[in-house]
Coordinates of C-alpha atoms (C1' of nucleotides) in Angstrom, one line a residue:
Chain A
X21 CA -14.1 -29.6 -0.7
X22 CA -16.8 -27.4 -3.0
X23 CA -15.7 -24.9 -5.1
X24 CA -18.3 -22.3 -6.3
X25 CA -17.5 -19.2 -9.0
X26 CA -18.7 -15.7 -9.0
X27 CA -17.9 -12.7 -11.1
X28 CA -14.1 -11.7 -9.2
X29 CA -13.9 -14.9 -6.6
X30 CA -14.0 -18.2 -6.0
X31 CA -15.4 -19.5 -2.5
X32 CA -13.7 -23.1 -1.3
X33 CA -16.3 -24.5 0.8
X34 CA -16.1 -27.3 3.1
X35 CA -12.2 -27.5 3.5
X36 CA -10.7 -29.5 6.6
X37 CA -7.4 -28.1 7.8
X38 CA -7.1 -24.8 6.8
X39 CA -6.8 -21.5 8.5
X40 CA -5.6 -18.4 6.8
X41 CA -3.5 -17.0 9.9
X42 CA -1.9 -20.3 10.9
X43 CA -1.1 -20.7 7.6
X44 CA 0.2 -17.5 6.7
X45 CA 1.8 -16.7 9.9
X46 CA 3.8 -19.6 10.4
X47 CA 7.0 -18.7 9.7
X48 CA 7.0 -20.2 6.0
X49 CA 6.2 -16.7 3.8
X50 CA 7.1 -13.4 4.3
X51 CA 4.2 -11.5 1.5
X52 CA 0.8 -12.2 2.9
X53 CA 0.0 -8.9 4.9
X54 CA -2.9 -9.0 6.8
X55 CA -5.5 -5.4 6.4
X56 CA -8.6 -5.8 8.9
X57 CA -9.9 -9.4 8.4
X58 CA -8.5 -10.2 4.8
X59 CA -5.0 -11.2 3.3
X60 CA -3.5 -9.7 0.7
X61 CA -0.6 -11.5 -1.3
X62 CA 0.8 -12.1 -4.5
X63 CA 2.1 -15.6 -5.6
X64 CA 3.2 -16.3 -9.7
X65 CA 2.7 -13.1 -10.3
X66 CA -0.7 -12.8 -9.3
X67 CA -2.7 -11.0 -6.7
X68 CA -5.1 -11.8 -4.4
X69 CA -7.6 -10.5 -1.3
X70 CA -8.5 -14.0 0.8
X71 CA -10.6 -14.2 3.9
X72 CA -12.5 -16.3 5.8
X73 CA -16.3 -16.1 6.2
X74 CA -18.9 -18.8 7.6
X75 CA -16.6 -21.9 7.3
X76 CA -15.5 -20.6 3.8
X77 CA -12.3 -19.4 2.2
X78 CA -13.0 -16.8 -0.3
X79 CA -10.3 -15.6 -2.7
X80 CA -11.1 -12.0 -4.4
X81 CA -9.9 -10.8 -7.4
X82 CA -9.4 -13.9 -8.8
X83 CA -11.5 -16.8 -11.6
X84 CA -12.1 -20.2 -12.1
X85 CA -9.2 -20.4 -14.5
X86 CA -6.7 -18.7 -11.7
X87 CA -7.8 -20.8 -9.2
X88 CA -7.2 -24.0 -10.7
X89 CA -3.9 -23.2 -12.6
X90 CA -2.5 -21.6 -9.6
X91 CA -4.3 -21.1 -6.5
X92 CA -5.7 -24.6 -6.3
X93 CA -2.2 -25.6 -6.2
X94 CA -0.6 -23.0 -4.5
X95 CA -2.3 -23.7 -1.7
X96 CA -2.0 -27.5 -1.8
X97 CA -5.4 -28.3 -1.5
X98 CA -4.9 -31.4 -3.1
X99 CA -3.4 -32.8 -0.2
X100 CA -5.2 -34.0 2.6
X101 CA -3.8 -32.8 5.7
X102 CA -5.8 -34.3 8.4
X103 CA -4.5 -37.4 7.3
X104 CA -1.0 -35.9 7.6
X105 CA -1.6 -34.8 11.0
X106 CA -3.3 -37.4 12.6
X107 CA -0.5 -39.7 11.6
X108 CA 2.1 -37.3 13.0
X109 CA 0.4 -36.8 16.7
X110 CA 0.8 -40.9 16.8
X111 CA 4.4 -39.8 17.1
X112 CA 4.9 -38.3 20.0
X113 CA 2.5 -36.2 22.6
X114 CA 4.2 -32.4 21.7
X115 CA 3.3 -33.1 18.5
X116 CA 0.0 -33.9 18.9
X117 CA -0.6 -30.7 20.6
X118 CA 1.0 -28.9 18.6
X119 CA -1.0 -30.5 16.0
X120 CA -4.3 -30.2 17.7
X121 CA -3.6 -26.1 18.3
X122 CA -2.9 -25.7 14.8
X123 CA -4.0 -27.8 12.4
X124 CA -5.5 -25.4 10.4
X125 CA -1.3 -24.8 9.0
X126 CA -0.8 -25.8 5.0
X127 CA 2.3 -26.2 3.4
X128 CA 2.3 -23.6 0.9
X129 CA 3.7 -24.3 -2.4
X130 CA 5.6 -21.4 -3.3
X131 CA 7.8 -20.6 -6.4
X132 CA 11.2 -22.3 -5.8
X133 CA 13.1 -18.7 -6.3
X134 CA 10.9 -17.1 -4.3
X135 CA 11.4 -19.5 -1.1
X136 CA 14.9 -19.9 -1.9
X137 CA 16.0 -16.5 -2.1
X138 CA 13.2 -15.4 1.0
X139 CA 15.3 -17.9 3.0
X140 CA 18.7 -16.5 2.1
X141 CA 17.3 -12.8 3.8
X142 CA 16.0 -15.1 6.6
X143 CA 19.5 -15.8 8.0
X144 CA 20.2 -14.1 11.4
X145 CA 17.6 -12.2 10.6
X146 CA 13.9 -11.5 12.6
X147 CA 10.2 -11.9 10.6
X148 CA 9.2 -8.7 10.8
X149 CA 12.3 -7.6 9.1
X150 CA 12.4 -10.1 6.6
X151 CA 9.3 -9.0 5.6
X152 CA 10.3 -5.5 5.2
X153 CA 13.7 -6.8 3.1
X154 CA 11.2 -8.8 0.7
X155 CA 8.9 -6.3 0.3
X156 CA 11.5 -3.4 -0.8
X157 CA 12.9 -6.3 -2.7
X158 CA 9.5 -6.7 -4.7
X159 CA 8.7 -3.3 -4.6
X160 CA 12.1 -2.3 -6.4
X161 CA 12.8 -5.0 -9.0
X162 CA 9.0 -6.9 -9.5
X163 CA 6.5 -6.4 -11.6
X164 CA 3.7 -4.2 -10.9
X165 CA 0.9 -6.0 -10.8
X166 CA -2.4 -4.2 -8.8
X167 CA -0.9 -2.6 -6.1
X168 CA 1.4 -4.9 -5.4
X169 CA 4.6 -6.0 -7.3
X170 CA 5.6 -9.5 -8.3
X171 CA 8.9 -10.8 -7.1
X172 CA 11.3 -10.3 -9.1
X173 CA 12.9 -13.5 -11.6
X174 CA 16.5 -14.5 -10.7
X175 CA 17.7 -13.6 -14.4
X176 CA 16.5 -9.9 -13.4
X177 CA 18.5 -9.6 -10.2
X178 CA 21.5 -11.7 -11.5
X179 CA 22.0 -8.2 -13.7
X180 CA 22.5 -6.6 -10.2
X181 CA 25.5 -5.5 -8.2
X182 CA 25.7 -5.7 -4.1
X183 CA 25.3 -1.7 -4.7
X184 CA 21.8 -2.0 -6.7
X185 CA 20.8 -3.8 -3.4
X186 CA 21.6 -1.2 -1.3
X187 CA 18.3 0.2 -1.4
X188 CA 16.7 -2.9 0.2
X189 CA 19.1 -3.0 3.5
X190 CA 19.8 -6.9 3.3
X191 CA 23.3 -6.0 4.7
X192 CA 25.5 -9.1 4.0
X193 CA 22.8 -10.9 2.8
X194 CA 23.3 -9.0 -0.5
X195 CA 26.0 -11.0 -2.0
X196 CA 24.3 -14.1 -1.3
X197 CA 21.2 -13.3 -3.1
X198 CA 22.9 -12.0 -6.1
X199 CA 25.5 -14.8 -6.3
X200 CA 21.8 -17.5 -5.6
X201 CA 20.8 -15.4 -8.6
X202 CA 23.7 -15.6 -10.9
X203 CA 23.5 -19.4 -10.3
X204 CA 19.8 -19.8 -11.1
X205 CA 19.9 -17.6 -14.9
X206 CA 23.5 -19.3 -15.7
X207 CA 21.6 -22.8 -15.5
X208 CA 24.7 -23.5 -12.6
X209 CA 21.3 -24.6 -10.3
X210 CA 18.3 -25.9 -12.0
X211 CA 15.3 -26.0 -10.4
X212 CA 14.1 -28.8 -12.8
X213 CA 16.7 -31.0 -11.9
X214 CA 16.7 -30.6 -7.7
X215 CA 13.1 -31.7 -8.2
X216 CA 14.1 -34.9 -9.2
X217 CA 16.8 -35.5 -7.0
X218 CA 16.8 -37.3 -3.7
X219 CA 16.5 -35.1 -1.1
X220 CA 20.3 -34.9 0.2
X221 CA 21.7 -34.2 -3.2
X222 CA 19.3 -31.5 -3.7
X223 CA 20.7 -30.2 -0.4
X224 CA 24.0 -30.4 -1.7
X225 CA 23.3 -29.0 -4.9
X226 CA 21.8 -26.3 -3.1
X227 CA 24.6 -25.3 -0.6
X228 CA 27.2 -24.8 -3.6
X229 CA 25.2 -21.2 -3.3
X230 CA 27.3 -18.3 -0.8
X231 CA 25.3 -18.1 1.9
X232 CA 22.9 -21.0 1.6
X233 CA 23.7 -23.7 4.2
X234 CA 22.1 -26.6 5.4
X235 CA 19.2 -24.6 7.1
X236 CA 18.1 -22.6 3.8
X237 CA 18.5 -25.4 1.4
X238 CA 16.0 -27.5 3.5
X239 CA 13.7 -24.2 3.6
X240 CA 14.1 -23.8 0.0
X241 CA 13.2 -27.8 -0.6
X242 CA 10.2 -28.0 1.7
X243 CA 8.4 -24.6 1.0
X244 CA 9.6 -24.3 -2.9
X245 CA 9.9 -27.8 -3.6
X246 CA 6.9 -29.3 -2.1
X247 CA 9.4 -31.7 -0.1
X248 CA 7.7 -32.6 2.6
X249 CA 10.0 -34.7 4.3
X250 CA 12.6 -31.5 4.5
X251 CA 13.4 -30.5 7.8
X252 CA 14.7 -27.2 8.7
X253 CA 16.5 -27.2 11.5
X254 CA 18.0 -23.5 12.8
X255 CA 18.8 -22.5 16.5
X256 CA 15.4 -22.5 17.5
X257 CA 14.4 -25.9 16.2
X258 CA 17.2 -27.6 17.7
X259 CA 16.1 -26.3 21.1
X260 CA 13.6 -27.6 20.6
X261 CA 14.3 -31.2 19.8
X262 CA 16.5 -30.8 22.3
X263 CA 13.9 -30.0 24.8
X264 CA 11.0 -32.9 23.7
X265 CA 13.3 -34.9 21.5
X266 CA 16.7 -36.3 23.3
X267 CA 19.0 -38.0 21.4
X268 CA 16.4 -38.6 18.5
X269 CA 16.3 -38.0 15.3
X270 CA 15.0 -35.6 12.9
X271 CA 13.5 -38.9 11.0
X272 CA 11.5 -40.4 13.8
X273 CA 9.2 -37.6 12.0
X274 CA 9.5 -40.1 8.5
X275 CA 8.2 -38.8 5.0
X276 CA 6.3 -35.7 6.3
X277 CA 8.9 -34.3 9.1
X278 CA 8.5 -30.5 7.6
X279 CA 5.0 -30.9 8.2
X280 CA 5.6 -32.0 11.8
X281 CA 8.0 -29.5 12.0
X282 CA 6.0 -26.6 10.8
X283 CA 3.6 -27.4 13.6
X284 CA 6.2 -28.1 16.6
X285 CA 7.8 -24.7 15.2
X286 CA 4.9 -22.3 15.3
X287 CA 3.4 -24.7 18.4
X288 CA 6.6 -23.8 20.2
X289 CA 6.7 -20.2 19.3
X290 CA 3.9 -19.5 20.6
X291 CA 4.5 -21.4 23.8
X292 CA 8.0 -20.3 24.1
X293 CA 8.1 -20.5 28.1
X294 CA 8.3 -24.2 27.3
X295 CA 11.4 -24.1 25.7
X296 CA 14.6 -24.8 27.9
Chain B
dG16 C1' 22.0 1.2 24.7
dC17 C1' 21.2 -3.7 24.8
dC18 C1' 20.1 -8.3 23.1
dC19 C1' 18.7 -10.9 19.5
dA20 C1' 16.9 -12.7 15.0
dG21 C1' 13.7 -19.4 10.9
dG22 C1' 22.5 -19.0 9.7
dT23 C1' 26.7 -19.2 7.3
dA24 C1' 31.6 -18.4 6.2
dT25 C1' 35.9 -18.4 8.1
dA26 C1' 39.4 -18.9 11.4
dA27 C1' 41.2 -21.0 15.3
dA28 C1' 41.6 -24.8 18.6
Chain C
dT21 C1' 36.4 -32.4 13.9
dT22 C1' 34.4 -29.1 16.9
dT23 C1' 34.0 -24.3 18.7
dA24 C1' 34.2 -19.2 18.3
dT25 C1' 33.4 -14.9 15.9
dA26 C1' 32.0 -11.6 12.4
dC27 C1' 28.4 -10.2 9.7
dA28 C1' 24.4 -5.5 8.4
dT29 C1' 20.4 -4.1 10.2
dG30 C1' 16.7 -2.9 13.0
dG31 C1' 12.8 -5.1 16.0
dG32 C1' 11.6 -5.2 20.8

DNA sequence: GCCCAGGTATAAA
DNA sequence: TTTATACATGGG
Protein backbone atom coordinates (compact mmCIF):
# COMPACT_ATOMS: atom_id res chain seq x y z
CA UNK A 1 0.00 0.00 0.00
CA UNK A 2 1.19 3.79 -1.21
CA UNK A 3 -0.25 6.59 0.08
CA UNK A 4 0.22 9.91 -1.93
CA UNK A 5 -1.14 13.68 -0.60
CA UNK A 6 -2.59 16.41 -2.59
CA UNK A 7 -4.21 19.63 -1.63
CA UNK A 8 -8.00 18.08 -0.36
CA UNK A 9 -7.23 14.06 -0.76
CA UNK A 10 -5.24 11.46 -0.21
CA UNK A 11 -4.97 8.55 -2.98
CA UNK A 12 -4.24 4.81 -1.36
CA UNK A 13 -2.59 3.13 -4.09
CA UNK A 14 -1.92 -0.39 -4.53
CA UNK A 15 -4.42 -1.86 -1.85
CA UNK A 16 -5.38 -5.72 -2.06
CA UNK A 17 -8.88 -6.39 -0.81
CA UNK A 18 -10.75 -3.56 -0.96
CA UNK A 19 -13.83 -2.48 -2.83
CA UNK A 20 -15.90 0.50 -1.83
CA UNK A 21 -19.40 -1.17 -2.66
CA UNK A 22 -18.65 -4.53 -1.04
CA UNK A 23 -17.55 -2.83 1.65
CA UNK A 24 -20.02 -0.32 2.19
CA UNK A 25 -23.01 -2.36 1.13
CA UNK A 26 -22.53 -5.24 3.28
CA UNK A 27 -24.88 -4.95 5.70
CA UNK A 28 -22.29 -3.53 8.38
CA UNK A 29 -23.12 0.58 8.09
CA UNK A 30 -26.02 2.28 7.46
CA UNK A 31 -24.28 6.24 6.38
CA UNK A 32 -22.28 5.75 3.31
CA UNK A 33 -24.77 6.89 0.54
CA UNK A 34 -23.70 6.37 -2.72
CA UNK A 35 -24.21 9.80 -5.49
CA UNK A 36 -23.07 8.64 -9.21
CA UNK A 37 -19.69 6.79 -8.72
CA UNK A 38 -18.52 8.37 -5.27
CA UNK A 39 -19.45 7.64 -1.46
CA UNK A 40 -20.21 10.06 0.77
CA UNK A 41 -20.05 9.40 4.59
CA UNK A 42 -19.19 10.76 7.82
CA UNK A 43 -17.26 8.63 10.50
CA UNK A 44 -15.76 10.63 13.96
CA UNK A 45 -17.20 13.41 13.04
CA UNK A 46 -15.68 13.84 9.84
CA UNK A 47 -16.74 13.91 6.21
CA UNK A 48 -15.72 12.48 3.31
CA UNK A 49 -16.32 11.89 -0.79
CA UNK A 50 -14.30 8.35 -1.63
CA UNK A 51 -14.21 6.70 -5.05
CA UNK A 52 -12.46 4.44 -6.90
CA UNK A 53 -10.37 5.34 -10.01
CA UNK A 54 -7.60 3.20 -11.93
CA UNK A 55 -6.83 0.67 -9.09
CA UNK A 56 -6.88 3.58 -6.57
CA UNK A 57 -9.02 4.65 -3.64
CA UNK A 58 -9.19 8.30 -3.39
CA UNK A 59 -10.69 10.07 -0.35
CA UNK A 60 -11.80 13.93 -0.99
CA UNK A 61 -12.11 16.41 1.36
CA UNK A 62 -9.74 15.00 3.52
CA UNK A 63 -5.39 15.49 4.61
CA UNK A 64 -2.55 13.59 5.47
CA UNK A 65 -3.23 14.33 9.16
CA UNK A 66 -7.09 12.98 8.76
CA UNK A 67 -6.13 10.09 7.01
CA UNK A 68 -3.71 8.72 9.40
CA UNK A 69 -5.58 9.70 12.67
CA UNK A 70 -8.79 8.46 11.46
CA UNK A 71 -9.29 7.12 8.05
CA UNK A 72 -6.16 4.94 7.99
CA UNK A 73 -7.86 3.28 10.81
CA UNK A 74 -11.27 3.51 10.10
CA UNK A 75 -10.93 1.63 7.33
CA UNK A 76 -8.58 -0.98 8.84
CA UNK A 77 -6.01 -0.89 6.45
CA UNK A 78 -3.65 -2.12 8.67
CA UNK A 79 -4.95 -5.36 8.50
CA UNK A 80 -4.20 -7.65 5.81
CA UNK A 81 -7.20 -9.33 4.61
CA UNK A 82 -6.08 -11.53 1.93
CA UNK A 83 -4.49 -13.33 4.50
CA UNK A 84 -7.72 -13.42 6.48
CA UNK A 85 -9.56 -14.75 3.61
CA UNK A 86 -7.40 -17.19 2.17
CA UNK A 87 -7.31 -18.87 5.52
CA UNK A 88 -11.05 -18.86 5.81
CA UNK A 89 -11.93 -20.48 2.22
CA UNK A 90 -9.57 -23.53 3.61
CA UNK A 91 -12.62 -23.93 5.77
CA UNK A 92 -15.19 -24.89 3.94
CA UNK A 93 -16.17 -24.57 -0.07
CA UNK A 94 -19.31 -21.75 0.51
CA UNK A 95 -16.93 -19.89 2.11
CA UNK A 96 -14.50 -19.83 -0.40
CA UNK A 97 -16.86 -18.60 -2.79
CA UNK A 98 -18.29 -16.44 -0.98
CA UNK A 99 -14.85 -15.23 -0.35
CA UNK A 100 -13.65 -15.29 -3.91
CA UNK A 101 -17.01 -13.01 -5.02
CA UNK A 102 -16.28 -10.63 -2.51
CA UNK A 103 -13.19 -10.20 -1.19
CA UNK A 104 -12.85 -6.79 -1.79
CA UNK A 105 -15.36 -6.55 1.96
CA UNK A 106 -13.30 -4.74 5.07
CA UNK A 107 -14.31 -4.76 8.41
CA UNK A 108 -14.92 -1.28 9.17
CA UNK A 109 -14.00 0.07 12.34
CA UNK A 110 -16.66 2.23 13.41
CA UNK A 111 -17.32 4.24 16.64
CA UNK A 112 -18.56 1.75 19.37
CA UNK A 113 -21.93 4.08 19.93
CA UNK A 114 -22.44 4.43 16.58
CA UNK A 115 -22.49 0.54 15.75
CA UNK A 116 -24.16 -0.16 18.93
CA UNK A 117 -26.94 2.03 18.74
CA UNK A 118 -27.15 1.52 14.51
CA UNK A 119 -27.77 -2.11 15.62
CA UNK A 120 -30.46 -1.50 18.19
CA UNK A 121 -32.64 0.34 15.02
CA UNK A 122 -31.54 -2.81 12.98
CA UNK A 123 -33.92 -5.15 14.93
CA UNK A 124 -36.87 -6.42 12.87
CA UNK A 125 -36.11 -3.91 10.83
CA UNK A 126 -35.10 -3.76 6.80
CA UNK A 127 -31.69 -1.75 5.42
CA UNK A 128 -33.22 0.68 3.51
CA UNK A 129 -35.20 1.77 6.55
CA UNK A 130 -32.53 1.60 8.86
CA UNK A 131 -30.87 3.92 6.91
CA UNK A 132 -33.58 6.37 6.76
CA UNK A 133 -34.05 5.90 10.92
CA UNK A 134 -30.09 6.79 11.18
CA UNK A 135 -30.09 9.43 8.99
CA UNK A 136 -33.16 11.45 10.65
CA UNK A 137 -31.37 10.38 13.79
CA UNK A 138 -28.05 12.31 12.63
CA UNK A 139 -29.90 14.80 10.91
CA UNK A 140 -31.88 15.80 14.20
CA UNK A 141 -29.51 15.48 17.10
CA UNK A 142 -25.64 15.47 15.22
CA UNK A 143 -23.49 17.97 14.59
CA UNK A 144 -23.42 19.78 11.36
CA UNK A 145 -20.51 19.19 9.86
CA UNK A 146 -20.49 19.97 5.67
CA UNK A 147 -23.56 18.89 4.60
CA UNK A 148 -23.90 16.18 6.53
CA UNK A 149 -24.31 15.81 10.41
CA UNK A 150 -22.28 13.84 12.86
CA UNK A 151 -24.07 11.25 14.90
CA UNK A 152 -25.04 12.31 17.74
CA UNK A 153 -22.84 11.25 21.36
CA UNK A 154 -24.88 9.07 23.73
CA UNK A 155 -24.63 11.83 26.59
CA UNK A 156 -26.73 14.01 24.01
CA UNK A 157 -29.55 11.56 23.44
CA UNK A 158 -29.55 10.23 27.08
CA UNK A 159 -31.17 13.98 27.71
CA UNK A 160 -33.98 12.64 25.44
CA UNK A 161 -37.45 11.31 26.03
CA UNK A 162 -39.17 8.29 23.78
CA UNK A 163 -41.27 11.56 22.59
CA UNK A 164 -38.01 13.66 21.38
CA UNK A 165 -37.62 10.45 19.19
CA UNK A 166 -40.71 10.66 17.64
CA UNK A 167 -39.57 12.59 14.92
CA UNK A 168 -37.24 9.77 13.72
CA UNK A 169 -40.02 6.84 13.54
CA UNK A 170 -37.81 4.08 15.29
CA UNK A 171 -41.24 2.89 16.67
CA UNK A 172 -40.32 0.60 19.78
CA UNK A 173 -36.91 0.87 19.04
CA UNK A 174 -37.04 4.20 20.78
CA UNK A 175 -36.81 3.16 24.33
CA UNK A 176 -34.08 0.94 23.64
CA UNK A 177 -31.83 3.56 22.24
CA UNK A 178 -32.50 5.98 24.86
CA UNK A 179 -32.26 3.48 27.76
CA UNK A 180 -28.48 2.18 25.50
CA UNK A 181 -27.91 5.86 25.93
CA UNK A 182 -28.62 6.55 29.46
CA UNK A 183 -26.28 3.53 30.18
CA UNK A 184 -23.34 4.73 28.10
CA UNK A 185 -23.21 8.76 29.77
CA UNK A 186 -24.03 7.20 33.43
CA UNK A 187 -20.64 5.11 32.99
CA UNK A 188 -23.40 1.89 33.71
CA UNK A 189 -21.51 0.50 30.16
CA UNK A 190 -18.03 1.54 29.39
CA UNK A 191 -16.81 1.13 26.26
CA UNK A 192 -13.21 1.19 27.73
CA UNK A 193 -13.82 -1.65 29.77
CA UNK A 194 -15.82 -4.18 27.00
CA UNK A 195 -12.61 -3.71 25.05
CA UNK A 196 -10.73 -5.49 27.39
CA UNK A 197 -13.02 -8.15 28.20
CA UNK A 198 -13.23 -11.56 26.79
CA UNK A 199 -15.56 -11.72 24.23
CA UNK A 200 -18.72 -13.43 26.16
CA UNK A 201 -18.51 -11.07 29.03
CA UNK A 202 -18.56 -8.19 26.82
CA UNK A 203 -21.74 -9.92 25.40
CA UNK A 204 -23.13 -10.03 28.68
CA UNK A 205 -22.22 -6.71 29.66
CA UNK A 206 -23.79 -5.61 26.64
CA UNK A 207 -27.31 -7.33 26.87
CA UNK A 208 -27.98 -5.68 30.38
CA UNK A 209 -29.13 -2.84 27.71
CA UNK A 210 -33.41 -3.09 26.81
CA UNK A 211 -33.46 -4.19 23.62
CA UNK A 212 -29.91 -5.44 22.92
CA UNK A 213 -29.75 -9.25 22.74
CA UNK A 214 -27.40 -11.65 21.74
CA UNK A 215 -27.61 -10.65 18.03
CA UNK A 216 -26.82 -6.68 18.64
CA UNK A 217 -24.22 -7.10 21.21
CA UNK A 218 -22.18 -9.33 18.74
CA UNK A 219 -22.87 -6.56 15.95
CA UNK A 220 -21.86 -3.93 18.36
CA UNK A 221 -18.44 -6.11 19.26
CA UNK A 222 -17.45 -6.99 15.78
CA UNK A 223 -18.17 -3.69 13.83
CA UNK A 224 -17.52 -1.15 16.96
CA UNK A 225 -15.12 -3.25 18.76
CA UNK A 226 -12.89 -4.42 16.03
CA UNK A 227 -13.77 -8.10 17.40
CA UNK A 228 -13.22 -10.06 14.81
CA UNK A 229 -14.06 -13.31 16.13
CA UNK A 230 -17.88 -11.87 16.86
CA UNK A 231 -20.44 -13.64 15.19
CA UNK A 232 -23.78 -12.22 14.54
CA UNK A 233 -26.13 -14.61 14.15
CA UNK A 234 -29.96 -13.32 13.30
CA UNK A 235 -32.72 -15.30 11.33
CA UNK A 236 -31.06 -15.08 8.22
CA UNK A 237 -27.59 -16.33 9.38
CA UNK A 238 -28.94 -19.20 10.98
CA UNK A 239 -30.51 -20.31 7.65
CA UNK A 240 -27.87 -20.21 6.64
CA UNK A 241 -25.68 -22.35 8.69
CA UNK A 242 -28.35 -24.31 8.69
CA UNK A 243 -28.30 -24.77 4.97
CA UNK A 244 -24.10 -25.30 4.44
CA UNK A 245 -23.34 -25.80 8.02
CA UNK A 246 -25.33 -28.86 9.85
CA UNK A 247 -24.89 -29.41 13.20
CA UNK A 248 -21.55 -27.18 13.32
CA UNK A 249 -20.51 -24.61 15.03
CA UNK A 250 -20.27 -20.98 14.82
CA UNK A 251 -16.42 -21.63 15.84
CA UNK A 252 -15.34 -24.01 13.12
CA UNK A 253 -14.96 -20.31 11.73
CA UNK A 254 -12.01 -19.67 14.83
CA UNK A 255 -10.56 -16.10 15.64
CA UNK A 256 -11.91 -14.34 12.47
CA UNK A 257 -15.65 -15.95 12.29
CA UNK A 258 -17.24 -12.20 11.74
CA UNK A 259 -15.00 -11.97 8.88
CA UNK A 260 -16.20 -15.26 7.52
CA UNK A 261 -19.49 -14.29 8.30
CA UNK A 262 -19.56 -10.98 6.78
CA UNK A 263 -18.71 -12.72 3.54
CA UNK A 264 -21.17 -15.86 3.78
CA UNK A 265 -23.79 -13.07 4.75
CA UNK A 266 -23.59 -10.71 1.87
CA UNK A 267 -22.40 -14.04 -0.44
CA UNK A 268 -25.78 -15.41 0.55
CA UNK A 269 -27.85 -12.39 0.07
CA UNK A 270 -26.99 -12.01 -2.93
CA UNK A 271 -27.54 -15.61 -3.88
CA UNK A 272 -30.56 -16.02 -1.89
CA UNK A 273 -32.16 -18.81 -4.18
CA UNK A 274 -29.54 -20.89 -2.40
CA UNK A 275 -31.01 -20.60 0.80
CA UNK A 276 -33.41 -23.45 1.99
C1' DG B 1 -53.63 -5.12 1.33
C1' DC B 2 -49.95 -8.45 2.26
C1' DC B 3 -45.57 -10.20 3.93
C1' DC B 4 -41.45 -9.22 5.89
C1' DA B 5 -37.24 -6.96 7.84
C1' DG B 6 -29.11 -8.03 10.07
C1' DG B 7 -34.43 -9.28 17.12
C1' DT B 8 -35.93 -8.91 21.69
C1' DA B 9 -39.09 -8.98 25.68
C1' DT B 10 -42.60 -11.35 27.61
C1' DA B 11 -45.85 -14.84 28.37
C1' DA B 12 -47.28 -19.39 27.94
C1' DA B 13 -46.48 -24.37 27.41
C1' DT C 1 -36.23 -25.09 28.83
C1' DT C 2 -38.42 -24.33 24.47
C1' DT C 3 -42.00 -22.06 21.65
C1' DA C 4 -45.30 -18.31 20.46
C1' DT C 5 -46.57 -13.54 19.97
C1' DA C 6 -46.39 -8.46 20.06
C1' DC C 7 -43.89 -4.77 18.71
C1' DA C 8 -43.84 0.40 15.11
C1' DT C 9 -42.96 1.31 10.66
C1' DG C 10 -42.67 1.18 5.90
C1' DG C 11 -40.04 -1.26 1.83
C1' DG C 12 -41.26 -4.21 -1.95
Amino acid sequence: MEIACSKNCVTIKNINNFDLGQTFDCGQCFRWQKIGDKYHGVAFGKEIIVFSEKNNIIIENTNEKDFNNTWENYFDLGTNYKCIGEELAEIHPIIKKAYNSYSGIRILKQEPWEALCSFIISQNNNIPRIQKIVSRLCNLFGNKIDIQFSFPSAQTLAQLTENDLAPIKSGFRAKYIIDAAKKIASGKINFEKIKKMPLCDAEKHLTTIRGVGPKVAQCALLYGFHKLEAFPIDVWMKRVMKTFFPDQNPEIFGKFAGVAQQYLYHYSRMHSEQIK
